[in-house]
mmCIF file of C-alpha atoms and ligand atoms in Angstrom:
data_model
loop_
_atom_site.group_PDB
_atom_site.id
_atom_site.type_symbol
_atom_site.label_atom_id
_atom_site.label_comp_id
_atom_site.label_asym_id
_atom_site.label_seq_id
_atom_site.Cartn_x
_atom_site.Cartn_y
_atom_site.Cartn_z
ATOM 1 C CA MET A 22 32.571 5.900 19.014
ATOM 2 C CA LYS A 23 33.608 2.815 18.385
ATOM 3 C CA GLY A 24 36.264 2.028 16.014
ATOM 4 C CA LEU A 25 36.590 -1.245 13.111
ATOM 5 C CA GLN A 26 37.313 -4.036 14.376
ATOM 6 C CA VAL A 27 38.959 -5.903 11.196
ATOM 7 C CA SER A 28 39.064 -9.422 12.158
ATOM 8 C CA VAL A 29 40.028 -12.578 10.510
ATOM 9 C CA THR A 30 37.130 -12.815 8.795
ATOM 10 C CA GLN A 31 34.779 -16.267 8.325
ATOM 11 C CA ILE A 32 32.906 -14.399 5.792
ATOM 12 C CA LYS A 33 33.767 -15.094 2.102
ATOM 13 C CA ILE A 34 34.318 -13.046 -1.240
ATOM 14 C CA GLU A 35 32.933 -13.926 -4.860
ATOM 15 C CA ARG A 36 33.015 -10.500 -6.456
ATOM 16 C CA ALA A 37 30.936 -9.440 -9.258
ATOM 17 C CA ALA A 38 32.373 -10.280 -12.629
ATOM 18 C CA LYS A 39 30.666 -6.639 -13.599
ATOM 19 C CA LEU A 40 29.787 -4.096 -11.861
ATOM 20 C CA LYS A 41 26.667 -1.616 -12.147
ATOM 21 C CA PRO A 42 26.450 2.303 -13.381
ATOM 22 C CA LYS A 43 26.090 4.342 -10.326
ATOM 23 C CA PRO A 44 22.308 6.236 -9.940
ATOM 24 C CA ASP A 45 22.143 9.730 -10.689
ATOM 25 C CA THR A 46 22.348 10.669 -7.176
ATOM 26 C CA ALA A 47 20.259 13.627 -7.370
ATOM 27 C CA LYS A 48 17.633 11.454 -8.260
ATOM 28 C CA LEU A 49 17.772 8.242 -5.726
ATOM 29 C CA GLY A 50 14.302 8.144 -4.348
ATOM 30 C CA PHE A 51 13.983 5.627 -1.568
ATOM 31 C CA GLY A 52 14.843 1.683 -2.074
ATOM 32 C CA LYS A 53 14.732 1.545 -5.823
ATOM 33 C CA TYR A 54 18.548 0.773 -6.765
ATOM 34 C CA PHE A 55 20.775 -1.841 -4.837
ATOM 35 C CA THR A 56 24.077 -2.405 -4.927
ATOM 36 C CA ASP A 57 26.249 -4.969 -6.692
ATOM 37 C CA HIS A 58 27.208 -7.486 -3.754
ATOM 38 C CA MET A 59 24.797 -9.611 -0.720
ATOM 39 C CA PHE A 60 25.578 -10.631 2.343
ATOM 40 C CA ILE A 61 24.037 -14.483 2.446
ATOM 41 C CA MET A 62 24.170 -17.245 5.306
ATOM 42 C CA ASP A 63 22.037 -19.836 5.533
ATOM 43 C CA TYR A 64 20.788 -22.258 8.740
ATOM 44 C CA ASP A 65 19.869 -25.494 8.879
ATOM 45 C CA LEU A 66 18.274 -27.875 11.459
ATOM 46 C CA GLY A 67 21.314 -29.647 13.447
ATOM 47 C CA ILE A 68 23.988 -27.360 11.562
ATOM 48 C CA GLY A 69 22.981 -23.897 12.321
ATOM 49 C CA TRP A 70 24.192 -20.443 10.508
ATOM 50 C CA HIS A 71 26.555 -21.495 8.109
ATOM 51 C CA ASP A 72 28.566 -20.285 5.101
ATOM 52 C CA PRO A 73 28.539 -16.812 5.979
ATOM 53 C CA ARG A 74 29.370 -14.581 2.575
ATOM 54 C CA ILE A 75 29.378 -12.045 -0.281
ATOM 55 C CA VAL A 76 28.117 -12.698 -3.203
ATOM 56 C CA PRO A 77 27.333 -10.749 -6.632
ATOM 57 C CA TYR A 78 23.523 -9.012 -5.848
ATOM 58 C CA GLY A 79 21.268 -11.247 -7.908
ATOM 59 C CA PRO A 80 17.572 -13.519 -7.624
ATOM 60 C CA PHE A 81 17.684 -16.448 -5.344
ATOM 61 C CA THR A 82 16.544 -19.751 -6.374
ATOM 62 C CA ILE A 83 13.886 -21.299 -3.840
ATOM 63 C CA GLU A 84 11.031 -23.793 -3.726
ATOM 64 C CA PRO A 85 7.361 -22.502 -4.433
ATOM 65 C CA SER A 86 6.659 -24.263 -1.387
ATOM 66 C CA ALA A 87 9.203 -22.541 0.675
ATOM 67 C CA MET A 88 7.586 -21.441 4.292
ATOM 68 C CA VAL A 89 8.099 -17.875 3.507
ATOM 69 C CA PHE A 90 5.020 -17.623 0.717
ATOM 70 C CA HIS A 91 2.834 -19.243 3.040
ATOM 71 C CA TYR A 92 2.960 -18.704 6.488
ATOM 72 C CA ALA A 93 4.910 -15.673 6.247
ATOM 73 C CA GLN A 94 7.974 -16.787 8.676
ATOM 74 C CA GLU A 95 9.741 -13.394 8.122
ATOM 75 C CA VAL A 96 11.977 -10.351 9.817
ATOM 76 C CA PHE A 97 13.573 -7.744 8.786
ATOM 77 C CA GLU A 98 15.522 -4.581 9.705
ATOM 78 C CA GLY A 99 16.542 -0.995 8.524
ATOM 79 C CA LEU A 100 19.679 1.058 9.040
ATOM 80 C CA LYS A 101 21.769 3.154 7.352
ATOM 81 C CA ALA A 102 25.510 3.870 6.530
ATOM 82 C CA TYR A 103 26.149 8.141 6.091
ATOM 83 C CA ARG A 104 29.015 9.540 4.513
ATOM 84 C CA ARG A 105 30.758 11.916 6.231
ATOM 85 C CA ALA A 106 31.821 15.454 4.542
ATOM 86 C CA ASP A 107 35.843 13.648 4.545
ATOM 87 C CA GLY A 108 34.744 11.306 3.449
ATOM 88 C CA GLY A 109 34.814 8.770 5.629
ATOM 89 C CA ILE A 110 31.725 6.630 6.443
ATOM 90 C CA GLN A 111 29.385 5.548 9.296
ATOM 91 C CA LEU A 112 27.112 3.450 11.213
ATOM 92 C CA PHE A 113 24.155 4.909 13.258
ATOM 93 C CA ARG A 114 23.623 2.732 16.293
ATOM 94 C CA PRO A 115 23.737 -0.430 14.520
ATOM 95 C CA GLU A 116 24.125 -3.126 17.651
ATOM 96 C CA ALA A 117 20.561 -1.687 18.342
ATOM 97 C CA ASN A 118 19.085 -2.472 14.536
ATOM 98 C CA ILE A 119 20.970 -6.313 15.723
ATOM 99 C CA ALA A 120 19.496 -6.427 18.626
ATOM 100 C CA ARG A 121 16.316 -5.921 17.899
ATOM 101 C CA MET A 122 16.360 -8.374 14.994
ATOM 102 C CA ASN A 123 17.200 -11.430 17.216
ATOM 103 C CA GLY A 124 13.827 -10.228 18.900
ATOM 104 C CA SER A 125 12.485 -10.184 15.694
ATOM 105 C CA ASN A 126 13.539 -13.523 14.963
ATOM 106 C CA GLU A 127 12.599 -14.993 18.763
ATOM 107 C CA ARG A 128 9.409 -13.869 18.203
ATOM 108 C CA LEU A 129 9.010 -15.869 15.102
ATOM 109 C CA SER A 130 10.819 -19.133 15.969
ATOM 110 C CA ILE A 131 13.154 -18.075 13.619
ATOM 111 C CA PRO A 132 17.182 -18.691 15.226
ATOM 112 C CA THR A 133 18.957 -15.839 16.488
ATOM 113 C CA ILE A 134 22.296 -14.837 14.752
ATOM 114 C CA ASP A 135 25.611 -13.877 16.348
ATOM 115 C CA PRO A 136 25.834 -10.061 17.123
ATOM 116 C CA GLU A 137 29.582 -10.026 16.100
ATOM 117 C CA LEU A 138 28.932 -11.774 12.911
ATOM 118 C CA PHE A 139 25.681 -9.930 12.127
ATOM 119 C CA LEU A 140 27.539 -6.388 12.645
ATOM 120 C CA GLU A 141 30.595 -7.908 10.615
ATOM 121 C CA ALA A 142 28.662 -8.780 8.056
ATOM 122 C CA ILE A 143 27.209 -5.453 7.583
ATOM 123 C CA ILE A 144 30.912 -3.631 8.061
ATOM 124 C CA THR A 145 32.702 -6.300 5.205
ATOM 125 C CA LEU A 146 29.315 -5.415 3.141
ATOM 126 C CA VAL A 147 29.922 -1.742 2.805
ATOM 127 C CA THR A 148 33.088 -1.583 3.018
ATOM 128 C CA LEU A 149 32.732 -3.403 -0.165
ATOM 129 C CA GLU A 150 30.631 -1.110 -1.474
ATOM 130 C CA LYS A 151 32.261 1.654 0.143
ATOM 131 C CA ASP A 152 31.721 3.682 -3.417
ATOM 132 C CA TRP A 153 27.666 3.010 -3.287
ATOM 133 C CA VAL A 154 27.339 5.392 -0.395
ATOM 134 C CA PRO A 155 25.897 8.718 -1.913
ATOM 135 C CA SER A 156 27.821 11.779 -0.869
ATOM 136 C CA GLU A 157 24.453 14.878 -1.711
ATOM 137 C CA PRO A 158 23.060 16.091 1.116
ATOM 138 C CA ASP A 159 20.162 13.776 3.137
ATOM 139 C CA THR A 160 21.493 11.007 1.035
ATOM 140 C CA SER A 161 22.691 7.690 2.546
ATOM 141 C CA LEU A 162 22.869 4.236 1.911
ATOM 142 C CA TYR A 163 20.292 2.484 3.117
ATOM 143 C CA ILE A 164 21.026 -1.467 5.180
ATOM 144 C CA ARG A 165 18.295 -4.210 5.071
ATOM 145 C CA PRO A 166 18.781 -7.334 6.561
ATOM 146 C CA PHE A 167 16.134 -10.099 6.435
ATOM 147 C CA VAL A 168 15.522 -13.580 6.912
ATOM 148 C CA ILE A 169 12.994 -15.762 4.895
ATOM 149 C CA ALA A 170 12.271 -19.537 6.050
ATOM 150 C CA THR A 171 12.875 -21.333 3.341
ATOM 151 C CA GLU A 172 11.959 -25.178 3.771
ATOM 152 C CA PRO A 173 9.872 -26.702 1.027
ATOM 153 C CA HIS A 174 6.673 -27.796 3.500
ATOM 154 C CA VAL A 175 2.884 -26.844 3.318
ATOM 155 C CA GLY A 176 2.386 -27.639 6.736
ATOM 156 C CA VAL A 177 2.389 -25.192 9.680
ATOM 157 C CA HIS A 178 5.386 -25.243 12.127
ATOM 158 C CA ALA A 179 8.897 -23.769 12.116
ATOM 159 C CA SER A 180 10.962 -23.981 8.969
ATOM 160 C CA SER A 181 13.156 -26.071 9.710
ATOM 161 C CA SER A 182 16.002 -23.996 7.177
ATOM 162 C CA TYR A 183 16.662 -20.496 6.291
ATOM 163 C CA ILE A 184 18.228 -17.197 4.507
ATOM 164 C CA PHE A 185 19.794 -14.510 5.928
ATOM 165 C CA CYS A 186 20.194 -11.803 3.947
ATOM 166 C CA ILE A 187 21.847 -8.122 3.796
ATOM 167 C CA ILE A 188 20.855 -6.066 0.649
ATOM 168 C CA LEU A 189 22.387 -2.319 0.255
ATOM 169 C CA SER A 190 20.262 0.952 -1.483
ATOM 170 C CA PRO A 191 21.523 3.749 -1.984
ATOM 171 C CA VAL A 192 18.780 6.053 -0.956
ATOM 172 C CA GLY A 193 17.719 10.106 -1.096
ATOM 173 C CA ALA A 194 14.463 11.305 1.018
ATOM 174 C CA TYR A 195 12.150 9.071 1.864
ATOM 175 C CA TYR A 196 8.903 11.481 1.866
ATOM 176 C CA ALA A 197 9.176 13.558 -1.406
ATOM 177 C CA GLU A 198 7.802 16.196 0.730
ATOM 178 C CA GLY A 199 11.303 16.159 2.358
ATOM 179 C CA LEU A 200 11.399 18.265 5.408
ATOM 180 C CA ASN A 201 7.765 20.158 4.578
ATOM 181 C CA PRO A 202 4.793 19.013 7.012
ATOM 182 C CA VAL A 203 2.695 15.787 5.971
ATOM 183 C CA LYS A 204 -0.793 15.483 6.465
ATOM 184 C CA ILE A 205 -1.937 12.376 8.697
ATOM 185 C CA PHE A 206 -5.337 10.311 8.341
ATOM 186 C CA VAL A 207 -6.090 8.696 11.751
ATOM 187 C CA GLU A 208 -7.363 5.249 10.724
ATOM 188 C CA SER A 209 -10.331 4.085 12.336
ATOM 189 C CA ARG A 210 -11.439 0.571 11.075
ATOM 190 C CA ASP A 211 -8.286 -1.494 10.638
ATOM 191 C CA VAL A 212 -6.030 -2.191 13.512
ATOM 192 C CA ARG A 213 -2.140 -2.464 13.184
ATOM 193 C CA ALA A 214 -1.754 -4.932 15.938
ATOM 194 C CA VAL A 215 -2.598 -5.597 19.460
ATOM 195 C CA LYS A 216 -0.805 -6.410 22.175
ATOM 196 C CA GLY A 217 0.519 -10.162 22.719
ATOM 197 C CA GLY A 218 1.120 -10.216 18.427
ATOM 198 C CA THR A 219 3.486 -8.876 16.527
ATOM 199 C CA GLY A 220 2.895 -4.998 16.564
ATOM 200 C CA TYR A 221 6.470 -4.936 18.023
ATOM 201 C CA VAL A 222 8.430 -6.706 15.806
ATOM 202 C CA LYS A 223 9.615 -5.972 12.245
ATOM 203 C CA THR A 224 8.541 -8.721 10.509
ATOM 204 C CA GLY A 225 6.340 -8.095 6.759
ATOM 205 C CA GLY A 226 2.808 -9.457 7.913
ATOM 206 C CA ASN A 227 2.269 -6.175 10.001
ATOM 207 C CA TYR A 228 2.732 -4.315 6.696
ATOM 208 C CA ALA A 229 1.159 -6.545 4.585
ATOM 209 C CA ALA A 230 -1.697 -5.682 7.024
ATOM 210 C CA THR A 231 -1.071 -1.537 6.735
ATOM 211 C CA LEU A 232 -1.848 -1.601 2.991
ATOM 212 C CA ARG A 233 -5.304 -1.084 2.435
ATOM 213 C CA ALA A 234 -5.509 1.485 5.331
ATOM 214 C CA GLY A 235 -2.504 3.547 3.610
ATOM 215 C CA GLU A 236 -4.001 3.044 0.077
ATOM 216 C CA ARG A 237 -7.465 4.643 1.173
ATOM 217 C CA ALA A 238 -5.536 7.309 2.675
ATOM 218 C CA SER A 239 -3.448 7.915 -0.660
ATOM 219 C CA GLN A 240 -5.997 8.364 -2.291
ATOM 220 C CA MET A 241 -8.066 11.490 -0.223
ATOM 221 C CA GLY A 242 -5.093 13.001 -0.504
ATOM 222 C CA PHE A 243 -3.137 12.042 2.975
ATOM 223 C CA SER A 244 0.732 10.778 3.134
ATOM 224 C CA GLN A 245 0.724 8.618 5.988
ATOM 225 C CA VAL A 246 -2.224 6.925 8.400
ATOM 226 C CA LEU A 247 -2.180 7.195 12.519
ATOM 227 C CA TRP A 248 -2.513 4.146 14.120
ATOM 228 C CA LEU A 249 -5.370 3.679 17.218
ATOM 229 C CA ASP A 250 -4.740 0.472 19.414
ATOM 230 C CA GLY A 251 -6.654 -2.401 18.740
ATOM 231 C CA VAL A 252 -8.674 -3.232 21.673
ATOM 232 C CA ASN A 253 -10.034 0.486 22.830
ATOM 233 C CA ARG A 254 -9.642 2.351 19.226
ATOM 234 C CA LYS A 255 -8.388 5.605 20.847
ATOM 235 C CA TYR A 256 -4.873 5.564 22.183
ATOM 236 C CA ILE A 257 -2.548 6.746 20.303
ATOM 237 C CA GLU A 258 0.594 3.895 18.631
ATOM 238 C CA GLU A 259 1.952 4.713 15.729
ATOM 239 C CA VAL A 260 2.159 6.755 12.021
ATOM 240 C CA GLY A 261 2.669 4.592 8.893
ATOM 241 C CA SER A 262 5.978 3.237 9.807
ATOM 242 C CA MET A 263 7.231 5.829 12.165
ATOM 243 C CA ASN A 264 6.873 6.260 15.616
ATOM 244 C CA VAL A 265 4.888 9.121 16.608
ATOM 245 C CA TRP A 266 5.406 12.281 18.997
ATOM 246 C CA PHE A 267 3.774 15.351 20.141
ATOM 247 C CA LYS A 268 4.650 18.657 22.135
ATOM 248 C CA ILE A 269 2.081 18.860 24.532
ATOM 249 C CA ASP A 270 1.530 21.936 26.707
ATOM 250 C CA GLY A 271 5.339 21.972 26.677
ATOM 251 C CA GLU A 272 5.416 18.220 27.354
ATOM 252 C CA CYS A 273 7.359 16.166 24.876
ATOM 253 C CA VAL A 274 5.143 13.085 24.894
ATOM 254 C CA THR A 275 4.890 9.584 22.539
ATOM 255 C CA PRO A 276 2.822 6.581 23.324
ATOM 256 C CA MET A 277 4.423 3.911 25.707
ATOM 257 C CA LEU A 278 5.872 0.816 24.386
ATOM 258 C CA GLY A 279 3.293 -1.541 24.875
ATOM 259 C CA GLY A 280 3.591 -4.780 22.571
ATOM 260 C CA SER A 281 1.644 -3.466 19.667
ATOM 261 C CA ILE A 282 4.421 -0.614 19.135
ATOM 262 C CA LEU A 283 7.875 -1.002 17.536
ATOM 263 C CA PRO A 284 10.722 -0.218 19.767
ATOM 264 C CA GLY A 285 12.161 2.524 16.983
ATOM 265 C CA VAL A 286 15.962 3.205 17.350
ATOM 266 C CA THR A 287 14.869 7.040 16.217
ATOM 267 C CA ARG A 288 12.622 7.123 18.888
ATOM 268 C CA ASP A 289 15.211 6.033 21.882
ATOM 269 C CA SER A 290 17.648 8.463 20.297
ATOM 270 C CA CYS A 291 14.702 11.711 20.358
ATOM 271 C CA ILE A 292 13.978 10.696 24.002
ATOM 272 C CA LYS A 293 18.203 10.810 24.807
ATOM 273 C CA ILE A 294 18.116 13.744 22.941
ATOM 274 C CA LEU A 295 15.159 15.457 24.444
ATOM 275 C CA LYS A 296 16.211 14.427 27.697
ATOM 276 C CA HIS A 297 19.950 15.799 27.193
ATOM 277 C CA TRP A 298 18.738 18.724 26.369
ATOM 278 C CA GLY A 299 16.417 19.391 29.952
ATOM 279 C CA GLU A 300 13.176 19.124 27.721
ATOM 280 C CA LYS A 301 10.217 17.344 29.622
ATOM 281 C CA VAL A 302 9.495 13.831 28.163
ATOM 282 C CA SER A 303 6.511 10.961 28.919
ATOM 283 C CA GLU A 304 6.208 8.360 27.986
ATOM 284 C CA ARG A 305 2.195 7.312 28.174
ATOM 285 C CA LEU A 306 -1.322 6.705 26.716
ATOM 286 C CA ILE A 307 -2.351 9.147 24.022
ATOM 287 C CA ASP A 308 -5.611 9.298 23.625
ATOM 288 C CA ILE A 309 -6.640 10.972 20.376
ATOM 289 C CA ASP A 310 -9.518 12.926 21.937
ATOM 290 C CA GLU A 311 -6.603 14.350 23.977
ATOM 291 C CA LEU A 312 -4.990 15.491 21.463
ATOM 292 C CA PHE A 313 -7.847 17.090 19.359
ATOM 293 C CA GLU A 314 -8.544 18.676 22.750
ATOM 294 C CA ALA A 315 -5.188 20.133 22.975
ATOM 295 C CA ALA A 316 -4.724 21.212 19.460
ATOM 296 C CA HIS A 317 -8.702 22.629 19.712
ATOM 297 C CA SER A 318 -7.831 25.442 22.820
ATOM 298 C CA GLY A 319 -4.290 25.713 21.508
ATOM 299 C CA LYS A 320 -1.937 23.657 23.440
ATOM 300 C CA LEU A 321 -0.942 20.900 20.729
ATOM 301 C CA GLU A 322 2.240 22.875 19.856
ATOM 302 C CA GLU A 323 3.738 20.481 17.189
ATOM 303 C CA ALA A 324 3.950 16.965 16.242
ATOM 304 C CA TRP A 325 6.631 14.528 14.097
ATOM 305 C CA GLY A 326 6.892 11.003 13.066
ATOM 306 C CA CYS A 327 10.287 9.746 13.364
ATOM 307 C CA GLY A 328 12.008 6.911 11.741
ATOM 308 C CA THR A 329 15.296 5.657 10.115
ATOM 309 C CA ALA A 330 13.920 6.284 6.609
ATOM 310 C CA ALA A 331 12.327 9.450 6.996
ATOM 311 C CA VAL A 332 14.672 10.601 10.149
ATOM 312 C CA ILE A 333 12.276 13.252 11.540
ATOM 313 C CA SER A 334 9.143 14.251 9.365
ATOM 314 C CA PRO A 335 6.849 17.014 10.370
ATOM 315 C CA ILE A 336 3.206 16.648 11.109
ATOM 316 C CA GLY A 337 1.238 19.791 9.592
ATOM 317 C CA GLU A 338 -2.720 18.672 9.860
ATOM 318 C CA ILE A 339 -4.352 15.442 11.455
ATOM 319 C CA VAL A 340 -7.713 14.303 10.036
ATOM 320 C CA TYR A 341 -10.218 12.142 12.306
ATOM 321 C CA ASP A 342 -13.807 11.196 11.780
ATOM 322 C CA ASN A 343 -15.018 14.166 10.618
ATOM 323 C CA GLU A 344 -12.780 16.840 12.841
ATOM 324 C CA ARG A 345 -9.741 18.123 11.266
ATOM 325 C CA CYS A 346 -6.742 19.836 13.348
ATOM 326 C CA CYS A 347 -3.896 22.116 11.848
ATOM 327 C CA VAL A 348 -0.766 21.438 14.210
ATOM 328 C CA CYS A 349 1.488 24.907 14.108
ATOM 329 C CA ASP A 350 -0.111 26.333 11.449
ATOM 330 C CA GLY A 351 1.177 23.689 8.871
ATOM 331 C CA GLN A 352 4.682 24.407 9.537
ATOM 332 C CA ILE A 353 7.693 22.924 11.086
ATOM 333 C CA GLY A 354 7.837 23.512 14.630
ATOM 334 C CA PRO A 355 11.072 24.791 16.402
ATOM 335 C CA LEU A 356 11.785 22.100 18.409
ATOM 336 C CA THR A 357 11.306 19.394 15.531
ATOM 337 C CA ARG A 358 13.425 21.026 13.638
ATOM 338 C CA ARG A 359 15.848 21.201 16.663
ATOM 339 C CA LEU A 360 15.702 17.815 16.653
ATOM 340 C CA TYR A 361 15.775 16.799 13.174
ATOM 341 C CA ASP A 362 19.304 19.251 12.711
ATOM 342 C CA SER A 363 20.909 17.623 15.720
ATOM 343 C CA LEU A 364 20.040 13.929 14.906
ATOM 344 C CA THR A 365 21.379 14.373 11.429
ATOM 345 C CA ASP A 366 24.587 16.427 12.333
ATOM 346 C CA ILE A 367 25.465 13.251 14.664
ATOM 347 C CA GLN A 368 24.503 10.515 12.096
ATOM 348 C CA TRP A 369 26.555 12.820 9.104
ATOM 349 C CA GLY A 370 29.208 13.213 11.405
ATOM 350 C CA ARG A 371 28.817 17.398 11.624
ATOM 351 C CA ALA A 372 28.376 16.987 14.970
ATOM 352 C CA GLU A 373 29.831 15.680 18.439
ATOM 353 C CA ASP A 374 28.277 12.101 19.402
ATOM 354 C CA PRO A 375 28.137 12.605 22.892
ATOM 355 C CA PHE A 376 25.846 9.169 23.234
ATOM 356 C CA GLY A 377 28.069 6.664 21.289
ATOM 357 C CA TRP A 378 26.325 6.005 18.700
ATOM 358 C CA ILE A 379 28.534 6.142 16.225
ATOM 359 C CA THR A 380 30.480 3.114 14.634
ATOM 360 C CA ARG A 381 32.826 4.933 12.005
ATOM 361 C CA LEU A 382 34.076 2.351 9.556
ATOM 362 C CA ASP A 383 37.735 3.876 8.230
HETATM 363 C C1 PLP B 26 11.516 0.395 11.072
HETATM 364 C C2 PLP B 26 9.667 1.241 12.233
HETATM 365 C C3 PLP B 26 10.029 2.016 13.116
HETATM 366 C C4 PLP B 26 10.977 2.717 13.334
HETATM 367 O O1 PLP B 26 11.990 2.522 14.040
HETATM 368 P P1 PLP B 26 13.792 2.952 13.671
HETATM 369 O O2 PLP B 26 14.158 1.978 14.214
HETATM 370 O O3 PLP B 26 13.310 3.914 14.208
HETATM 371 O O4 PLP B 26 14.112 3.080 12.067
HETATM 372 C C5 PLP B 26 8.465 2.245 13.956
HETATM 373 N N1 PLP B 26 7.402 2.265 13.243
HETATM 374 C C6 PLP B 26 7.513 0.754 12.925
HETATM 375 C C7 PLP B 26 5.943 -0.030 12.477
HETATM 376 C C8 PLP B 26 8.748 0.269 11.630
HETATM 377 O O5 PLP B 26 8.528 -0.577 11.236
#
């Protein structure tokens, strides 16, 4: 566990004149409410990142010609601050999100951000907004850092100016279903990403490309799309904006990272927890036909998606072309349940953190 380092900060704070009323924590939903303040830092070519500051939450004024609107030069992250039973607040693996965002910046030709300043920005902002960290079960404060290209120029090249911003949103469960197993639809027309592209980084364009399939699936009553690889159209990649896991014949399998899959912090945490328990874990190719064969022969024991927003989301049914399979009788599997409990116990500070994942803010 790492303690908070209170540094003499270079971050200037301008407080909001009037604070907003807090939303009803029983009806938070996900990503609908934003706190009183946000963090901002600017980048200009020749100067670098400058003027880190916390200001009242509010609209940006940027030119319609700002490059982000035309060429989608943008990256983002998502992590959470959790309220412990003793009233304290903690972060889960923030260094991993910071490192991943710098990897995203690198892929999108955006200048990287000093990781220490990045962490300090998160800690200073969350500490200032600590009254916004909800305490109802399963609620948290979602932290959304992002960078947008702001150079006013219609012409394809890397922008010479950027805004780095962090906003905060008190959230409840990501899916209305809660821990109830979701139905997923295997998409065979659109693809999300290909190797060499940007599938392994969090950049807005990846998500814009998934909306159509998501809407089609939702109209048919599914909550998520399961993506297949863009070349062979048969290897399983991810489910919605979560990584995916299967327990097949005693083995916990998740698709290996290969350039088209987002390297989830929750995915990595699942690998470490499962190995810690002595489970057999493999990161490998999983053919969709192999999955259905396993399901039909009774070897597909459990399936779940994982990500910061939804934590662990059990999968109860999978539909591919005209085939359909039920997982674990549509119930949450025992290992899925145990993983959910262990991970959330560490995140909310109900259990020891043997992995050194927690940063306490108090
Ligand atoms: C964010 C994200 C994930 C999950 O990553 P976490 O770090 O666990 O939140 C998985 N897939 C996609 C496409 C994502 O955007």
